[in-house]
Amino acid sequence: QVQLVESGGGLVQPGGSLRLSCAASGSIFSLNVMGWYRQAPGKERELVATNSRAGSTRYADSVKERFTISRDNAKGTVFLQMNSLKPEDTAVYYCYCNTFAGRAYWGQGAQVTVSS
């Protein structure tokens, strides 16, 4: 079993920055992919960025060059540095992970609001 706890959401003005953090507990050495998804009101949940244990990284086109994902495998933590935020980045951001055995886990979600 793996539990995910997110922190770092909030309200920021357009052009500003936020950093999301996610800490996994439990069987952290079984983790393969860790990353972030988001869901805006009235829209489907979408991938933001993911990172595999082997180091492969994937970003949504809409966040490339603005967001950076990083990870500490030993601590079971994953971070999302978000720069140059836009109002369309407003969403609930969910931490995600899966294990080498194929089980997936989600965090409780962190609200990010970009507004002046």
PDB file of C-alpha atoms in Angstrom:
ATOM      1  CA  GLN A   1       0.000   0.000   0.000  1.00  0.00           C
ATOM      2  CA  VAL A   2       1.073   3.543  -0.773  1.00  0.00           C
ATOM      3  CA  GLN A   3      -0.332   6.798   0.572  1.00  0.00           C
ATOM      4  CA  LEU A   4       0.241  10.159  -1.130  1.00  0.00           C
ATOM      5  CA  VAL A   5       0.039  13.545   0.591  1.00  0.00           C
ATOM      6  CA  GLU A   6       0.230  16.748  -1.428  1.00  0.00           C
ATOM      7  CA  SER A   7       1.060  20.272  -0.361  1.00  0.00           C
ATOM      8  CA  GLY A   8       1.835  23.638  -1.894  1.00  0.00           C
ATOM      9  CA  GLY A   9      -1.297  24.683  -3.728  1.00  0.00           C
ATOM     10  CA  GLY A  10      -2.821  28.124  -3.456  1.00  0.00           C
ATOM     11  CA  LEU A  11      -3.707  31.378  -5.183  1.00  0.00           C
ATOM     12  CA  VAL A  12      -1.190  33.097  -7.430  1.00  0.00           C
ATOM     13  CA  GLN A  13      -1.316  35.939  -9.921  1.00  0.00           C
ATOM     14  CA  PRO A  14      -0.745  35.309 -13.642  1.00  0.00           C
ATOM     15  CA  GLY A  15       2.965  35.068 -14.342  1.00  0.00           C
ATOM     16  CA  GLY A  16       3.697  33.868 -10.838  1.00  0.00           C
ATOM     17  CA  SER A  17       5.144  30.601  -9.550  1.00  0.00           C
ATOM     18  CA  LEU A  18       4.110  27.786  -7.244  1.00  0.00           C
ATOM     19  CA  ARG A  19       5.757  24.569  -6.156  1.00  0.00           C
ATOM     20  CA  LEU A  20       3.742  21.458  -5.429  1.00  0.00           C
ATOM     21  CA  SER A  21       5.108  18.679  -3.273  1.00  0.00           C
ATOM     22  CA  CYS A  22       3.947  15.111  -2.841  1.00  0.00           C
ATOM     23  CA  ALA A  23       5.233  12.657  -0.275  1.00  0.00           C
ATOM     24  CA  ALA A  24       4.610   8.947  -0.570  1.00  0.00           C
ATOM     25  CA  SER A  25       4.576   6.624   2.396  1.00  0.00           C
ATOM     26  CA  GLY A  26       4.391   2.866   2.587  1.00  0.00           C
ATOM     27  CA  SER A  27       6.081   0.743  -0.069  1.00  0.00           C
ATOM     28  CA  ILE A  28       8.020   3.579  -1.692  1.00  0.00           C
ATOM     29  CA  PHE A  29      10.676   1.287  -3.147  1.00  0.00           C
ATOM     30  CA  SER A  30       8.010  -0.408  -5.258  1.00  0.00           C
ATOM     31  CA  LEU A  31       7.212   2.853  -7.053  1.00  0.00           C
ATOM     32  CA  ASN A  32       7.776   3.212 -10.785  1.00  0.00           C
ATOM     33  CA  VAL A  33       6.077   6.297 -12.192  1.00  0.00           C
ATOM     34  CA  MET A  34       5.369   9.352 -10.057  1.00  0.00           C
ATOM     35  CA  GLY A  35       3.807  12.513 -11.346  1.00  0.00           C
ATOM     36  CA  TRP A  36       0.987  14.984 -11.568  1.00  0.00           C
ATOM     37  CA  TYR A  37      -2.399  15.210 -13.219  1.00  0.00           C
ATOM     38  CA  ARG A  38      -4.889  18.044 -13.052  1.00  0.00           C
ATOM     39  CA  GLN A  39      -8.629  18.542 -13.447  1.00  0.00           C
ATOM     40  CA  ALA A  40     -10.245  21.866 -14.206  1.00  0.00           C
ATOM     41  CA  PRO A  41     -13.972  22.463 -13.596  1.00  0.00           C
ATOM     42  CA  GLY A  42     -16.055  20.786 -16.267  1.00  0.00           C
ATOM     43  CA  LYS A  43     -13.049  19.066 -17.832  1.00  0.00           C
ATOM     44  CA  GLU A  44     -11.502  15.625 -17.705  1.00  0.00           C
ATOM     45  CA  ARG A  45      -8.449  14.859 -15.652  1.00  0.00           C
ATOM     46  CA  GLU A  46      -5.314  15.300 -17.744  1.00  0.00           C
ATOM     47  CA  LEU A  47      -1.644  14.469 -17.468  1.00  0.00           C
ATOM     48  CA  VAL A  48       0.643  17.328 -16.475  1.00  0.00           C
ATOM     49  CA  ALA A  49       4.008  15.660 -15.961  1.00  0.00           C
ATOM     50  CA  THR A  50       5.338  12.252 -15.006  1.00  0.00           C
ATOM     51  CA  ASN A  51       8.708  10.775 -14.177  1.00  0.00           C
ATOM     52  CA  SER A  52       9.661   7.117 -14.190  1.00  0.00           C
ATOM     53  CA  ARG A  53      12.082   5.571 -11.734  1.00  0.00           C
ATOM     54  CA  ALA A  54      14.492   5.084 -14.635  1.00  0.00           C
ATOM     55  CA  GLY A  55      14.422   8.824 -15.272  1.00  0.00           C
ATOM     56  CA  SER A  56      12.105   9.138 -18.259  1.00  0.00           C
ATOM     57  CA  THR A  57      10.059  12.338 -18.111  1.00  0.00           C
ATOM     58  CA  ARG A  58       6.888  13.306 -19.909  1.00  0.00           C
ATOM     59  CA  TYR A  59       5.127  16.686 -20.039  1.00  0.00           C
ATOM     60  CA  ALA A  60       1.852  17.917 -21.448  1.00  0.00           C
ATOM     61  CA  ASP A  61       2.479  20.260 -24.378  1.00  0.00           C
ATOM     62  CA  SER A  62       0.646  23.048 -22.570  1.00  0.00           C
ATOM     63  CA  VAL A  63       3.168  23.114 -19.696  1.00  0.00           C
ATOM     64  CA  LYS A  64       6.449  22.440 -21.480  1.00  0.00           C
ATOM     65  CA  GLU A  65       9.097  25.114 -20.833  1.00  0.00           C
ATOM     66  CA  ARG A  66       7.080  26.358 -17.814  1.00  0.00           C
ATOM     67  CA  PHE A  67       6.753  23.403 -15.442  1.00  0.00           C
ATOM     68  CA  THR A  68       9.505  21.143 -14.140  1.00  0.00           C
ATOM     69  CA  ILE A  69       9.047  17.810 -12.406  1.00  0.00           C
ATOM     70  CA  SER A  70      11.651  16.444 -10.029  1.00  0.00           C
ATOM     71  CA  ARG A  71      11.814  13.444  -7.786  1.00  0.00           C
ATOM     72  CA  ASP A  72      13.724  11.936  -4.885  1.00  0.00           C
ATOM     73  CA  ASN A  73      13.453   8.144  -5.103  1.00  0.00           C
ATOM     74  CA  ALA A  74      15.047   7.533  -1.715  1.00  0.00           C
ATOM     75  CA  LYS A  75      12.464   9.702   0.022  1.00  0.00           C
ATOM     76  CA  GLY A  76       9.492   8.858  -2.174  1.00  0.00           C
ATOM     77  CA  THR A  77       8.839  12.503  -2.991  1.00  0.00           C
ATOM     78  CA  VAL A  78       7.924  14.256  -6.225  1.00  0.00           C
ATOM     79  CA  PHE A  79       7.758  17.971  -6.901  1.00  0.00           C
ATOM     80  CA  LEU A  80       6.259  20.186  -9.575  1.00  0.00           C
ATOM     81  CA  GLN A  81       7.785  23.618 -10.045  1.00  0.00           C
ATOM     82  CA  MET A  82       5.290  25.759 -11.937  1.00  0.00           C
ATOM     83  CA  ASN A  83       6.490  29.029 -13.450  1.00  0.00           C
ATOM     84  CA  SER A  84       4.816  31.597 -15.693  1.00  0.00           C
ATOM     85  CA  LEU A  85       1.424  30.438 -14.507  1.00  0.00           C
ATOM     86  CA  LYS A  86      -1.629  31.242 -16.599  1.00  0.00           C
ATOM     87  CA  PRO A  87      -5.319  31.407 -15.664  1.00  0.00           C
ATOM     88  CA  GLU A  88      -5.862  28.236 -17.713  1.00  0.00           C
ATOM     89  CA  ASP A  89      -3.566  26.389 -15.309  1.00  0.00           C
ATOM     90  CA  THR A  90      -6.263  26.736 -12.662  1.00  0.00           C
ATOM     91  CA  ALA A  91      -7.265  23.244 -11.565  1.00  0.00           C
ATOM     92  CA  VAL A  92      -7.083  20.673  -8.827  1.00  0.00           C
ATOM     93  CA  TYR A  93      -3.683  19.020  -9.113  1.00  0.00           C
ATOM     94  CA  TYR A  94      -3.430  15.355  -8.164  1.00  0.00           C
ATOM     95  CA  CYS A  95      -0.294  13.491  -7.284  1.00  0.00           C
ATOM     96  CA  TYR A  96      -0.120  10.090  -8.943  1.00  0.00           C
ATOM     97  CA  CYS A  97       2.077   7.044  -8.691  1.00  0.00           C
ATOM     98  CA  ASN A  98       2.129   3.471  -9.818  1.00  0.00           C
ATOM     99  CA  THR A  99       4.120   0.439  -8.796  1.00  0.00           C
ATOM    100  CA  PHE A 100       6.079  -2.083 -10.806  1.00  0.00           C
ATOM    101  CA  ALA A 101       3.256  -4.522  -9.983  1.00  0.00           C
ATOM    102  CA  GLY A 102       0.797  -2.250 -11.782  1.00  0.00           C
ATOM    103  CA  ARG A 103      -1.132  -0.711  -8.897  1.00  0.00           C
ATOM    104  CA  ALA A 104      -1.981   2.981  -9.111  1.00  0.00           C
ATOM    105  CA  TYR A 105      -2.511   5.506  -6.324  1.00  0.00           C
ATOM    106  CA  TRP A 106      -3.796   9.082  -6.160  1.00  0.00           C
ATOM    107  CA  GLY A 107      -3.390  11.923  -3.713  1.00  0.00           C
ATOM    108  CA  GLN A 108      -6.291  13.919  -2.349  1.00  0.00           C
ATOM    109  CA  GLY A 109      -5.705  16.880  -4.680  1.00  0.00           C
ATOM    110  CA  ALA A 110      -4.365  20.412  -4.242  1.00  0.00           C
ATOM    111  CA  GLN A 111      -6.190  23.465  -5.575  1.00  0.00           C
ATOM    112  CA  VAL A 112      -4.163  25.822  -7.746  1.00  0.00           C
ATOM    113  CA  THR A 113      -5.874  29.069  -8.711  1.00  0.00           C
ATOM    114  CA  VAL A 114      -4.259  31.559 -11.076  1.00  0.00           C
ATOM    115  CA  SER A 115      -6.101  34.847 -10.971  1.00  0.00           C
ATOM    116  CA  SER A 116      -5.490  38.554 -10.636  1.00  0.00           C
TER     117      SER A 116
END
